[in-house]
PDB file of C-alpha atoms and ligand atoms in Angstrom:
ATOM      1  CA  UNK A   1      99.918 104.178  78.273  1.00 77.00           C
ATOM      2  CA  UNK A   2      96.405 105.598  79.312  1.00 92.00           C
ATOM      3  CA  UNK A   3      97.190 106.851  82.862  1.00 96.00           C
ATOM      4  CA  UNK A   4      93.635 107.663  83.688  1.00 97.00           C
ATOM      5  CA  UNK A   5      92.492 104.277  82.578  1.00 97.00           C
ATOM      6  CA  UNK A   6      94.886 102.500  84.742  1.00 98.00           C
ATOM      7  CA  UNK A   7      94.044 104.858  87.791  1.00 98.00           C
ATOM      8  CA  UNK A   8      90.447 104.179  87.302  1.00 98.00           C
ATOM      9  CA  UNK A   9      90.812 100.377  87.098  1.00 98.00           C
ATOM     10  CA  UNK A  10      93.308 100.125  90.018  1.00 98.00           C
ATOM     11  CA  UNK A  11      91.114 102.373  92.090  1.00 98.00           C
ATOM     12  CA  UNK A  12      88.050 100.378  91.410  1.00 98.00           C
ATOM     13  CA  UNK A  13      89.883  97.198  92.248  1.00 98.00           C
ATOM     14  CA  UNK A  14      91.299  98.425  95.559  1.00 98.00           C
ATOM     15  CA  UNK A  15      87.834 100.028  96.534  1.00 98.00           C
ATOM     16  CA  UNK A  16      86.090  96.726  95.852  1.00 98.00           C
ATOM     17  CA  UNK A  17      88.652  94.786  98.069  1.00 97.00           C
ATOM     18  CA  UNK A  18      88.951  94.824 101.865  1.00 96.00           C
ATOM     19  CA  UNK A  19      89.468  98.129 103.841  1.00 96.00           C
ATOM     20  CA  UNK A  20      91.396  96.966 106.870  1.00 96.00           C
ATOM     21  CA  UNK A  21      92.860  98.837 109.828  1.00 97.00           C
ATOM     22  CA  UNK A  22      91.889 101.794 112.022  1.00 96.00           C
ATOM     23  CA  UNK A  23      91.552 105.467 111.629  1.00 96.00           C
ATOM     24  CA  UNK A  24      94.215 107.252 113.915  1.00 95.00           C
ATOM     25  CA  UNK A  25      92.176 107.888 117.246  1.00 91.00           C
ATOM     26  CA  UNK A  26      95.010 109.274 119.321  1.00 94.00           C
ATOM     27  CA  UNK A  27      94.408 112.654 117.764  1.00 95.00           C
ATOM     28  CA  UNK A  28      90.675 113.174 118.673  1.00 95.00           C
ATOM     29  CA  UNK A  29      89.824 115.311 115.650  1.00 94.00           C
ATOM     30  CA  UNK A  30      91.134 112.604 113.156  1.00 95.00           C
ATOM     31  CA  UNK A  31      88.880 110.029 114.635  1.00 95.00           C
ATOM     32  CA  UNK A  32      85.898 111.834 113.247  1.00 95.00           C
ATOM     33  CA  UNK A  33      86.839 111.157 109.617  1.00 96.00           C
ATOM     34  CA  UNK A  34      84.864 108.793 107.534  1.00 97.00           C
ATOM     35  CA  UNK A  35      87.181 105.799 107.154  1.00 97.00           C
ATOM     36  CA  UNK A  36      85.972 104.881 103.723  1.00 97.00           C
ATOM     37  CA  UNK A  37      87.060 107.941 101.944  1.00 98.00           C
ATOM     38  CA  UNK A  38      89.384 107.290  99.221  1.00 98.00           C
ATOM     39  CA  UNK A  39      91.017 109.671  96.747  1.00 98.00           C
ATOM     40  CA  UNK A  40      93.918 109.736  94.201  1.00 98.00           C
ATOM     41  CA  UNK A  41      95.557 112.379  92.214  1.00 98.00           C
ATOM     42  CA  UNK A  42      98.790 112.060  90.030  1.00 98.00           C
ATOM     43  CA  UNK A  43     100.312 115.285  88.687  1.00 98.00           C
ATOM     44  CA  UNK A  44     103.014 114.868  85.987  1.00 98.00           C
ATOM     45  CA  UNK A  45     105.854 117.265  85.406  1.00 97.00           C
ATOM     46  CA  UNK A  46     104.327 118.333  82.221  1.00 95.00           C
ATOM     47  CA  UNK A  47     101.332 119.520  84.213  1.00 93.00           C
ATOM     48  CA  UNK A  48      98.778 116.899  83.527  1.00 97.00           C
ATOM     49  CA  UNK A  49      96.480 115.654  86.295  1.00 97.00           C
ATOM     50  CA  UNK A  50      94.728 112.351  86.646  1.00 98.00           C
ATOM     51  CA  UNK A  51      92.226 111.990  89.457  1.00 98.00           C
ATOM     52  CA  UNK A  52      89.901 109.504  91.020  1.00 98.00           C
ATOM     53  CA  UNK A  53      87.512 109.178  93.913  1.00 98.00           C
ATOM     54  CA  UNK A  54      87.624 111.795  96.615  1.00 98.00           C
ATOM     55  CA  UNK A  55      90.558 113.627  95.229  1.00 98.00           C
ATOM     56  CA  UNK A  56      89.151 117.162  96.000  1.00 98.00           C
ATOM     57  CA  UNK A  57      88.283 116.385  99.678  1.00 98.00           C
ATOM     58  CA  UNK A  58      90.821 118.149 102.114  1.00 98.00           C
ATOM     59  CA  UNK A  59      92.389 116.034 104.901  1.00 97.00           C
ATOM     60  CA  UNK A  60      95.229 116.639 107.393  1.00 97.00           C
ATOM     61  CA  UNK A  61      98.435 115.676 105.709  1.00 98.00           C
ATOM     62  CA  UNK A  62     100.100 115.122 109.132  1.00 98.00           C
ATOM     63  CA  UNK A  63     103.739 113.581 108.680  1.00 98.00           C
ATOM     64  CA  UNK A  64     103.731 114.222 105.056  1.00 98.00           C
ATOM     65  CA  UNK A  65     104.382 117.902 105.990  1.00 98.00           C
ATOM     66  CA  UNK A  66     107.610 116.900 107.580  1.00 98.00           C
ATOM     67  CA  UNK A  67     109.303 116.566 104.112  1.00 98.00           C
ATOM     68  CA  UNK A  68     108.252 120.196 103.412  1.00 98.00           C
ATOM     69  CA  UNK A  69     109.628 121.618 106.711  1.00 98.00           C
ATOM     70  CA  UNK A  70     112.801 119.556 106.010  1.00 98.00           C
ATOM     71  CA  UNK A  71     113.227 120.990 102.509  1.00 98.00           C
ATOM     72  CA  UNK A  72     112.855 124.593 103.835  1.00 98.00           C
ATOM     73  CA  UNK A  73     115.343 123.917 106.714  1.00 98.00           C
ATOM     74  CA  UNK A  74     117.819 122.266 104.327  1.00 98.00           C
ATOM     75  CA  UNK A  75     117.441 125.130 101.765  1.00 98.00           C
ATOM     76  CA  UNK A  76     118.118 127.667 104.520  1.00 98.00           C
ATOM     77  CA  UNK A  77     121.176 126.187 106.409  1.00 98.00           C
ATOM     78  CA  UNK A  78     122.464 123.381 104.107  1.00 98.00           C
ATOM     79  CA  UNK A  79     124.745 120.647 105.378  1.00 97.00           C
ATOM     80  CA  UNK A  80     125.017 121.807 109.062  1.00 98.00           C
ATOM     81  CA  UNK A  81     121.400 120.411 109.480  1.00 98.00           C
ATOM     82  CA  UNK A  82     123.054 116.923 109.698  1.00 98.00           C
ATOM     83  CA  UNK A  83     124.915 117.850 112.906  1.00 98.00           C
ATOM     84  CA  UNK A  84     121.450 117.949 114.624  1.00 98.00           C
ATOM     85  CA  UNK A  85     119.747 115.035 112.951  1.00 98.00           C
ATOM     86  CA  UNK A  86     120.843 111.933 111.171  1.00 97.00           C
ATOM     87  CA  UNK A  87     119.792 110.252 107.944  1.00 97.00           C
ATOM     88  CA  UNK A  88     119.439 106.713 108.907  1.00 97.00           C
ATOM     89  CA  UNK A  89     116.228 104.632 108.808  1.00 96.00           C
ATOM     90  CA  UNK A  90     114.974 104.115 112.301  1.00 94.00           C
ATOM     91  CA  UNK A  91     113.247 100.851 112.078  1.00 91.00           C
ATOM     92  CA  UNK A  92     111.119 102.065 115.079  1.00 92.00           C
ATOM     93  CA  UNK A  93     107.658 103.693 115.258  1.00 92.00           C
ATOM     94  CA  UNK A  94     107.243 107.184 114.227  1.00 94.00           C
ATOM     95  CA  UNK A  95     106.833 108.453 117.820  1.00 93.00           C
ATOM     96  CA  UNK A  96     109.388 106.373 119.451  1.00 93.00           C
ATOM     97  CA  UNK A  97     111.763 107.755 122.194  1.00 92.00           C
ATOM     98  CA  UNK A  98     113.916 104.598 122.199  1.00 91.00           C
ATOM     99  CA  UNK A  99     116.919 105.470 120.206  1.00 93.00           C
ATOM    100  CA  UNK A 100     117.412 109.086 121.547  1.00 95.00           C
ATOM    101  CA  UNK A 101     119.092 107.743 124.763  1.00 91.00           C
ATOM    102  CA  UNK A 102     121.877 105.796 123.065  1.00 91.00           C
ATOM    103  CA  UNK A 103     122.344 108.338 120.382  1.00 94.00           C
ATOM    104  CA  UNK A 104     122.576 111.462 122.722  1.00 95.00           C
ATOM    105  CA  UNK A 105     119.472 113.149 121.550  1.00 97.00           C
ATOM    106  CA  UNK A 106     120.382 113.036 117.856  1.00 98.00           C
ATOM    107  CA  UNK A 107     117.172 111.726 116.014  1.00 98.00           C
ATOM    108  CA  UNK A 108     117.778 108.905 113.606  1.00 97.00           C
ATOM    109  CA  UNK A 109     116.250 110.946 110.718  1.00 97.00           C
ATOM    110  CA  UNK A 110     114.198 114.021 110.079  1.00 98.00           C
ATOM    111  CA  UNK A 111     110.990 112.239 109.240  1.00 97.00           C
ATOM    112  CA  UNK A 112     110.284 110.678 112.578  1.00 97.00           C
ATOM    113  CA  UNK A 113     108.739 112.795 115.186  1.00 97.00           C
ATOM    114  CA  UNK A 114     111.822 113.532 117.046  1.00 98.00           C
ATOM    115  CA  UNK A 115     113.758 114.537 113.899  1.00 98.00           C
ATOM    116  CA  UNK A 116     110.907 116.720 112.693  1.00 98.00           C
ATOM    117  CA  UNK A 117     110.759 118.387 115.999  1.00 98.00           C
ATOM    118  CA  UNK A 118     114.473 119.362 115.804  1.00 98.00           C
ATOM    119  CA  UNK A 119     113.816 120.605 112.221  1.00 98.00           C
ATOM    120  CA  UNK A 120     111.080 122.883 113.635  1.00 99.00           C
ATOM    121  CA  UNK A 121     113.601 124.107 116.302  1.00 98.00           C
ATOM    122  CA  UNK A 122     115.970 124.978 113.364  1.00 98.00           C
ATOM    123  CA  UNK A 123     113.275 127.001 111.599  1.00 98.00           C
ATOM    124  CA  UNK A 124     112.465 128.805 114.898  1.00 98.00           C
ATOM    125  CA  UNK A 125     116.122 129.709 115.149  1.00 98.00           C
ATOM    126  CA  UNK A 126     116.506 130.838 111.635  1.00 98.00           C
ATOM    127  CA  UNK A 127     113.237 132.845 111.052  1.00 98.00           C
ATOM    128  CA  UNK A 128     111.702 135.607 113.036  1.00 98.00           C
ATOM    129  CA  UNK A 129     108.303 134.373 111.981  1.00 98.00           C
ATOM    130  CA  UNK A 130     108.797 130.741 111.335  1.00 98.00           C
ATOM    131  CA  UNK A 131     105.081 129.793 111.183  1.00 98.00           C
ATOM    132  CA  UNK A 132     104.527 132.324 108.446  1.00 98.00           C
ATOM    133  CA  UNK A 133     107.699 131.541 106.523  1.00 98.00           C
ATOM    134  CA  UNK A 134     106.959 127.866 106.528  1.00 98.00           C
ATOM    135  CA  UNK A 135     103.385 128.285 105.282  1.00 98.00           C
ATOM    136  CA  UNK A 136     104.608 130.688 102.689  1.00 98.00           C
ATOM    137  CA  UNK A 137     107.008 128.101 101.435  1.00 98.00           C
ATOM    138  CA  UNK A 138     104.405 125.386 101.265  1.00 98.00           C
ATOM    139  CA  UNK A 139     101.997 127.798  99.361  1.00 98.00           C
ATOM    140  CA  UNK A 140     104.779 128.429  96.850  1.00 98.00           C
ATOM    141  CA  UNK A 141     105.414 124.822  96.337  1.00 98.00           C
ATOM    142  CA  UNK A 142     101.740 124.136  95.932  1.00 98.00           C
ATOM    143  CA  UNK A 143     101.164 127.330  93.784  1.00 97.00           C
ATOM    144  CA  UNK A 144      98.112 127.768  95.870  1.00 97.00           C
ATOM    145  CA  UNK A 145      97.775 130.783  98.286  1.00 97.00           C
ATOM    146  CA  UNK A 146      94.958 129.429 100.516  1.00 96.00           C
ATOM    147  CA  UNK A 147      96.745 126.300 101.855  1.00 98.00           C
ATOM    148  CA  UNK A 148      96.566 126.813 105.671  1.00 98.00           C
ATOM    149  CA  UNK A 149      97.201 125.262 108.969  1.00 98.00           C
ATOM    150  CA  UNK A 150      94.095 123.699 110.548  1.00 98.00           C
ATOM    151  CA  UNK A 151      93.893 125.294 114.067  1.00 98.00           C
ATOM    152  CA  UNK A 152      91.130 122.760 115.288  1.00 97.00           C
ATOM    153  CA  UNK A 153      93.406 119.827 114.371  1.00 97.00           C
ATOM    154  CA  UNK A 154      96.670 121.478 115.909  1.00 98.00           C
ATOM    155  CA  UNK A 155      94.753 122.081 119.151  1.00 98.00           C
ATOM    156  CA  UNK A 156      93.311 118.690 119.174  1.00 97.00           C
ATOM    157  CA  UNK A 157      96.634 116.984 118.830  1.00 97.00           C
ATOM    158  CA  UNK A 158      98.077 119.301 121.412  1.00 97.00           C
ATOM    159  CA  UNK A 159      95.458 118.204 123.987  1.00 97.00           C
ATOM    160  CA  UNK A 160      96.610 114.700 123.830  1.00 96.00           C
ATOM    161  CA  UNK A 161     100.231 115.123 122.606  1.00 97.00           C
ATOM    162  CA  UNK A 162     101.945 113.561 125.539  1.00 97.00           C
ATOM    163  CA  UNK A 163     104.510 111.739 123.497  1.00 97.00           C
ATOM    164  CA  UNK A 164     105.538 114.678 121.551  1.00 98.00           C
ATOM    165  CA  UNK A 165     105.907 116.791 124.696  1.00 98.00           C
ATOM    166  CA  UNK A 166     108.044 113.935 126.163  1.00 98.00           C
ATOM    167  CA  UNK A 167     110.211 113.889 122.943  1.00 98.00           C
ATOM    168  CA  UNK A 168     110.697 117.658 122.933  1.00 98.00           C
ATOM    169  CA  UNK A 169     111.593 117.718 126.585  1.00 98.00           C
ATOM    170  CA  UNK A 170     114.074 114.629 126.170  1.00 97.00           C
ATOM    171  CA  UNK A 171     115.688 116.229 123.185  1.00 98.00           C
ATOM    172  CA  UNK A 172     116.094 119.501 125.180  1.00 98.00           C
ATOM    173  CA  UNK A 173     117.818 117.560 127.970  1.00 98.00           C
ATOM    174  CA  UNK A 174     120.406 116.625 125.365  1.00 98.00           C
ATOM    175  CA  UNK A 175     120.801 120.228 124.226  1.00 98.00           C
ATOM    176  CA  UNK A 176     119.248 119.509 120.912  1.00 98.00           C
ATOM    177  CA  UNK A 177     116.438 122.166 121.253  1.00 98.00           C
ATOM    178  CA  UNK A 178     117.748 125.655 121.127  1.00 98.00           C
ATOM    179  CA  UNK A 179     114.517 127.713 121.208  1.00 98.00           C
ATOM    180  CA  UNK A 180     111.454 128.071 123.466  1.00 98.00           C
ATOM    181  CA  UNK A 181     109.890 124.697 123.786  1.00 98.00           C
ATOM    182  CA  UNK A 182     106.228 126.003 123.592  1.00 98.00           C
ATOM    183  CA  UNK A 183     107.082 127.921 120.259  1.00 98.00           C
ATOM    184  CA  UNK A 184     108.818 124.823 118.730  1.00 98.00           C
ATOM    185  CA  UNK A 185     106.003 122.303 119.711  1.00 98.00           C
ATOM    186  CA  UNK A 186     103.444 124.721 118.415  1.00 98.00           C
ATOM    187  CA  UNK A 187     105.160 124.943 115.185  1.00 98.00           C
ATOM    188  CA  UNK A 188     105.299 121.169 115.062  1.00 98.00           C
ATOM    189  CA  UNK A 189     101.477 120.567 115.784  1.00 98.00           C
ATOM    190  CA  UNK A 190     100.634 123.346 113.280  1.00 98.00           C
ATOM    191  CA  UNK A 191     102.892 121.659 110.650  1.00 98.00           C
ATOM    192  CA  UNK A 192     101.071 118.335 111.104  1.00 98.00           C
ATOM    193  CA  UNK A 193      97.683 119.958 110.955  1.00 98.00           C
ATOM    194  CA  UNK A 194      98.023 121.337 107.403  1.00 98.00           C
ATOM    195  CA  UNK A 195      95.002 120.379 105.186  1.00 98.00           C
ATOM    196  CA  UNK A 196      95.248 119.712 101.509  1.00 98.00           C
ATOM    197  CA  UNK A 197      93.311 117.387  99.082  1.00 98.00           C
ATOM    198  CA  UNK A 198      95.102 114.957  96.888  1.00 98.00           C
ATOM    199  CA  UNK A 199      95.194 117.400  93.952  1.00 98.00           C
ATOM    200  CA  UNK A 200      96.943 120.065  95.993  1.00 98.00           C
ATOM    201  CA  UNK A 201      99.231 117.392  97.642  1.00 98.00           C
ATOM    202  CA  UNK A 202     100.456 115.815  94.546  1.00 98.00           C
ATOM    203  CA  UNK A 203     101.047 119.319  92.936  1.00 98.00           C
ATOM    204  CA  UNK A 204     102.963 120.491  96.111  1.00 98.00           C
ATOM    205  CA  UNK A 205     105.353 117.472  95.950  1.00 98.00           C
ATOM    206  CA  UNK A 206     105.993 117.858  92.227  1.00 98.00           C
ATOM    207  CA  UNK A 207     109.079 120.046  92.806  1.00 98.00           C
ATOM    208  CA  UNK A 208     110.789 116.952  94.262  1.00 98.00           C
ATOM    209  CA  UNK A 209     110.172 115.074  90.988  1.00 98.00           C
ATOM    210  CA  UNK A 210     111.357 118.186  89.084  1.00 98.00           C
ATOM    211  CA  UNK A 211     114.981 118.648  90.359  1.00 98.00           C
ATOM    212  CA  UNK A 212     113.625 121.211  93.083  1.00 98.00           C
ATOM    213  CA  UNK A 213     111.781 123.472  90.550  1.00 98.00           C
ATOM    214  CA  UNK A 214     108.230 124.621  91.065  1.00 98.00           C
ATOM    215  CA  UNK A 215     106.385 123.979  87.781  1.00 97.00           C
ATOM    216  CA  UNK A 216     104.432 127.150  87.223  1.00 96.00           C
ATOM    217  CA  UNK A 217     106.687 129.789  88.867  1.00 97.00           C
ATOM    218  CA  UNK A 218     109.998 128.208  87.737  1.00 98.00           C
ATOM    219  CA  UNK A 219     111.378 129.109  91.162  1.00 98.00           C
ATOM    220  CA  UNK A 220     114.064 126.723  92.432  1.00 98.00           C
ATOM    221  CA  UNK A 221     112.644 125.734  95.838  1.00 98.00           C
ATOM    222  CA  UNK A 222     115.741 123.449  96.511  1.00 98.00           C
ATOM    223  CA  UNK A 223     118.818 122.832  94.407  1.00 97.00           C
ATOM    224  CA  UNK A 224     118.942 119.545  92.399  1.00 97.00           C
ATOM    225  CA  UNK A 225     121.563 117.905  94.726  1.00 98.00           C
ATOM    226  CA  UNK A 226     119.619 118.684  97.812  1.00 98.00           C
ATOM    227  CA  UNK A 227     116.443 117.466  96.077  1.00 98.00           C
ATOM    228  CA  UNK A 228     118.013 114.261  95.431  1.00 98.00           C
ATOM    229  CA  UNK A 229     118.928 113.923  99.210  1.00 98.00           C
ATOM    230  CA  UNK A 230     115.481 114.658 100.325  1.00 98.00           C
ATOM    231  CA  UNK A 231     114.221 111.940  97.944  1.00 98.00           C
ATOM    232  CA  UNK A 232     116.798 109.553  99.275  1.00 98.00           C
ATOM    233  CA  UNK A 233     115.607 110.293 102.814  1.00 98.00           C
ATOM    234  CA  UNK A 234     112.024 109.644 101.842  1.00 98.00           C
ATOM    235  CA  UNK A 235     112.971 106.385 100.267  1.00 97.00           C
ATOM    236  CA  UNK A 236     114.753 105.119 103.287  1.00 97.00           C
ATOM    237  CA  UNK A 237     112.891 106.809 106.091  1.00 97.00           C
ATOM    238  CA  UNK A 238     109.376 107.894 104.823  1.00 97.00           C
ATOM    239  CA  UNK A 239     107.429 104.935 106.290  1.00 95.00           C
ATOM    240  CA  UNK A 240     109.234 104.398 109.620  1.00 90.00           C
ATOM    241  CA  UNK A 241     109.436 100.699 110.365  1.00 91.00           C
ATOM    242  CA  UNK A 242     107.704  99.831 107.194  1.00 95.00           C
ATOM    243  CA  UNK A 243     110.188 101.763 104.891  1.00 95.00           C
ATOM    244  CA  UNK A 244     111.486  98.461 103.539  1.00 96.00           C
ATOM    245  CA  UNK A 245     108.070  97.162 102.860  1.00 96.00           C
ATOM    246  CA  UNK A 246     107.172 100.272 100.959  1.00 97.00           C
ATOM    247  CA  UNK A 247     110.340 100.139  98.920  1.00 97.00           C
ATOM    248  CA  UNK A 248     109.720  96.442  98.115  1.00 97.00           C
ATOM    249  CA  UNK A 249     106.084  96.794  97.266  1.00 97.00           C
ATOM    250  CA  UNK A 250     105.861 100.220  95.631  1.00 98.00           C
ATOM    251  CA  UNK A 251     109.446 101.216  94.575  1.00 97.00           C
ATOM    252  CA  UNK A 252     109.134 104.912  95.030  1.00 98.00           C
ATOM    253  CA  UNK A 253     110.416 107.445  97.388  1.00 98.00           C
ATOM    254  CA  UNK A 254     107.215 108.556  99.407  1.00 98.00           C
ATOM    255  CA  UNK A 255     105.976 109.822 102.827  1.00 98.00           C
ATOM    256  CA  UNK A 256     102.950 108.788 104.807  1.00 98.00           C
ATOM    257  CA  UNK A 257     100.803 110.499 107.397  1.00 98.00           C
ATOM    258  CA  UNK A 258      98.446 109.339 110.123  1.00 97.00           C
ATOM    259  CA  UNK A 259      95.701 111.264 108.409  1.00 97.00           C
ATOM    260  CA  UNK A 260      95.748 108.518 105.842  1.00 98.00           C
ATOM    261  CA  UNK A 261      97.617 110.364 103.131  1.00 98.00           C
ATOM    262  CA  UNK A 262     100.631 108.906 101.134  1.00 98.00           C
ATOM    263  CA  UNK A 263     102.663 110.937  98.533  1.00 98.00           C
ATOM    264  CA  UNK A 264     105.101 109.286  96.363  1.00 98.00           C
ATOM    265  CA  UNK A 265     107.351 110.687  93.489  1.00 98.00           C
ATOM    266  CA  UNK A 266     109.009 109.264  90.390  1.00 98.00           C
ATOM    267  CA  UNK A 267     111.788 111.644  89.513  1.00 98.00           C
ATOM    268  CA  UNK A 268     111.437 113.453  86.219  1.00 98.00           C
ATOM    269  CA  UNK A 269     107.966 112.015  85.746  1.00 98.00           C
ATOM    270  CA  UNK A 270     105.206 112.615  88.429  1.00 98.00           C
ATOM    271  CA  UNK A 271     104.076 113.129  91.964  1.00 98.00           C
ATOM    272  CA  UNK A 272     101.083 111.101  93.228  1.00 98.00           C
ATOM    273  CA  UNK A 273      99.041 111.482  96.347  1.00 98.00           C
ATOM    274  CA  UNK A 274      96.585 108.822  97.720  1.00 98.00           C
ATOM    275  CA  UNK A 275      94.231 109.287 100.742  1.00 98.00           C
ATOM    276  CA  UNK A 276      92.385 106.680 102.640  1.00 98.00           C
ATOM    277  CA  UNK A 277      92.203 106.867 106.394  1.00 98.00           C
ATOM    278  CA  UNK A 278      92.269 103.400 107.602  1.00 98.00           C
ATOM    279  CA  UNK A 279      95.837 102.776 108.777  1.00 97.00           C
ATOM    280  CA  UNK A 280      97.688  99.431 109.125  1.00 96.00           C
ATOM    281  CA  UNK A 281      99.591  98.561 112.269  1.00 94.00           C
ATOM    282  CA  UNK A 282     102.647 100.565 111.338  1.00 93.00           C
ATOM    283  CA  UNK A 283     100.426 103.794 110.924  1.00 93.00           C
ATOM    284  CA  UNK A 284     100.427 103.817 107.086  1.00 95.00           C
ATOM    285  CA  UNK A 285      97.309 103.930 104.945  1.00 98.00           C
ATOM    286  CA  UNK A 286      96.115 100.437 104.146  1.00 98.00           C
ATOM    287  CA  UNK A 287      94.373 101.179 100.808  1.00 98.00           C
ATOM    288  CA  UNK A 288      97.152 103.786  99.990  1.00 98.00           C
ATOM    289  CA  UNK A 289      99.799 101.184 100.108  1.00 97.00           C
ATOM    290  CA  UNK A 290      97.679  98.735  98.065  1.00 98.00           C
ATOM    291  CA  UNK A 291      96.897 101.284  95.469  1.00 98.00           C
ATOM    292  CA  UNK A 292     100.406 102.399  94.920  1.00 98.00           C
ATOM    293  CA  UNK A 293     101.620  98.808  94.879  1.00 98.00           C
ATOM    294  CA  UNK A 294      99.232  97.986  91.959  1.00 98.00           C
ATOM    295  CA  UNK A 295      99.624 101.243  90.250  1.00 98.00           C
ATOM    296  CA  UNK A 296     103.479 101.134  90.064  1.00 98.00           C
ATOM    297  CA  UNK A 297     103.281  97.446  89.003  1.00 97.00           C
ATOM    298  CA  UNK A 298     100.734  98.204  86.207  1.00 96.00           C
ATOM    299  CA  UNK A 299     102.631 101.279  84.893  1.00 96.00           C
ATOM    300  CA  UNK A 300     106.035  99.667  85.528  1.00 95.00           C
ATOM    301  CA  UNK A 301     106.978 102.905  87.218  1.00 94.00           C
ATOM    302  CA  UNK A 302     109.720 102.550  89.806  1.00 94.00           C
ATOM    303  CA  UNK A 303     113.028 103.976  90.676  1.00 96.00           C
ATOM    304  CA  UNK A 304     114.456 100.392  90.635  1.00 93.00           C
TER     305      UNK A 304
HETATM  306  N1  LIG B 401     101.110 114.684 114.227  1.00 54.45           N
HETATM  307  C1  LIG B 401     101.463 113.201 114.297  1.00 54.45           C
HETATM  308  C2  LIG B 401     102.222 113.065 115.625  1.00 54.45           C
HETATM  309  O1  LIG B 401     103.053 113.789 115.901  1.00 54.45           O
HETATM  310  C3  LIG B 401     102.255 112.765 113.023  1.00 54.45           C
HETATM  311  C4  LIG B 401     102.455 111.357 113.024  1.00 54.45           C
HETATM  312  C5  LIG B 401     102.386 110.753 111.635  1.00 54.45           C
HETATM  313  O2  LIG B 401     101.627 111.290 110.767  1.00 54.45           O
HETATM  314  N2  LIG B 401     102.971 109.684 111.522  1.00 54.45           N
HETATM  315  O3  LIG B 401     102.007 111.888 116.213  1.00 54.45           O
END
């Protein structure tokens, strides 16, 4: 199978087709992005990379980063994490407050905003310098020391982040935030602001396709049993109320972000990152979904 050829062909087909949806405008900084950017990179566990389009253009990975903060928190505290956050698909929007009331402040899963905020609280309780430890973990996964938070995007999101402030206050009212609210929400906004390009992003997620082991350093970032669990959570919860649709159309565990990125992995094979800023109504990249659907169909790569 000539992977580069298939990527080039599917990329060209999807690019020639419609580009529907809107760029996320509720974070002012994200609304400035050219909606027609489109990049792909696949990194295989033998270290090969295949790219197309704007693969080297950095963008804000937004909620994709929630998988990384979750991986770090899970590596640090293990099973007790599930006392604070559940592992069930939510079937609701990423920023929904709805289920917290009936579920006593325990978020449905760690990949919706409420759950990711609780994970940030766990990191704030565990580390003296959580912001530094988190970015160090991500740099080790990426094998790239200059990955960083984007202060302008974090500040921009903070300026209009009413829902996330509502979520953290609501969580606190149930006793599920243990640290200073300002510190926790600051970590959350910074987490979402991280910038990477598709090459870096696919490389960063490769450990989840490689039983938790970082390719170049050989460091075990997460043991294999926990890696399996993170992948299961991506499969069931990575696309909010479109998780079923993504599983049906693409057939891989993955995670999306409102910056227009999607990352997906095929265990023991590869990690792939796609970026196209226009989002469908559920907040997932329109072209990203299309590309991955066609790519996994043509390469017959799926966990099913
Ligand atoms: N930072 C965004 C928010 O909190 C992340 C949402 C997303 O990417 N789905 O709203």
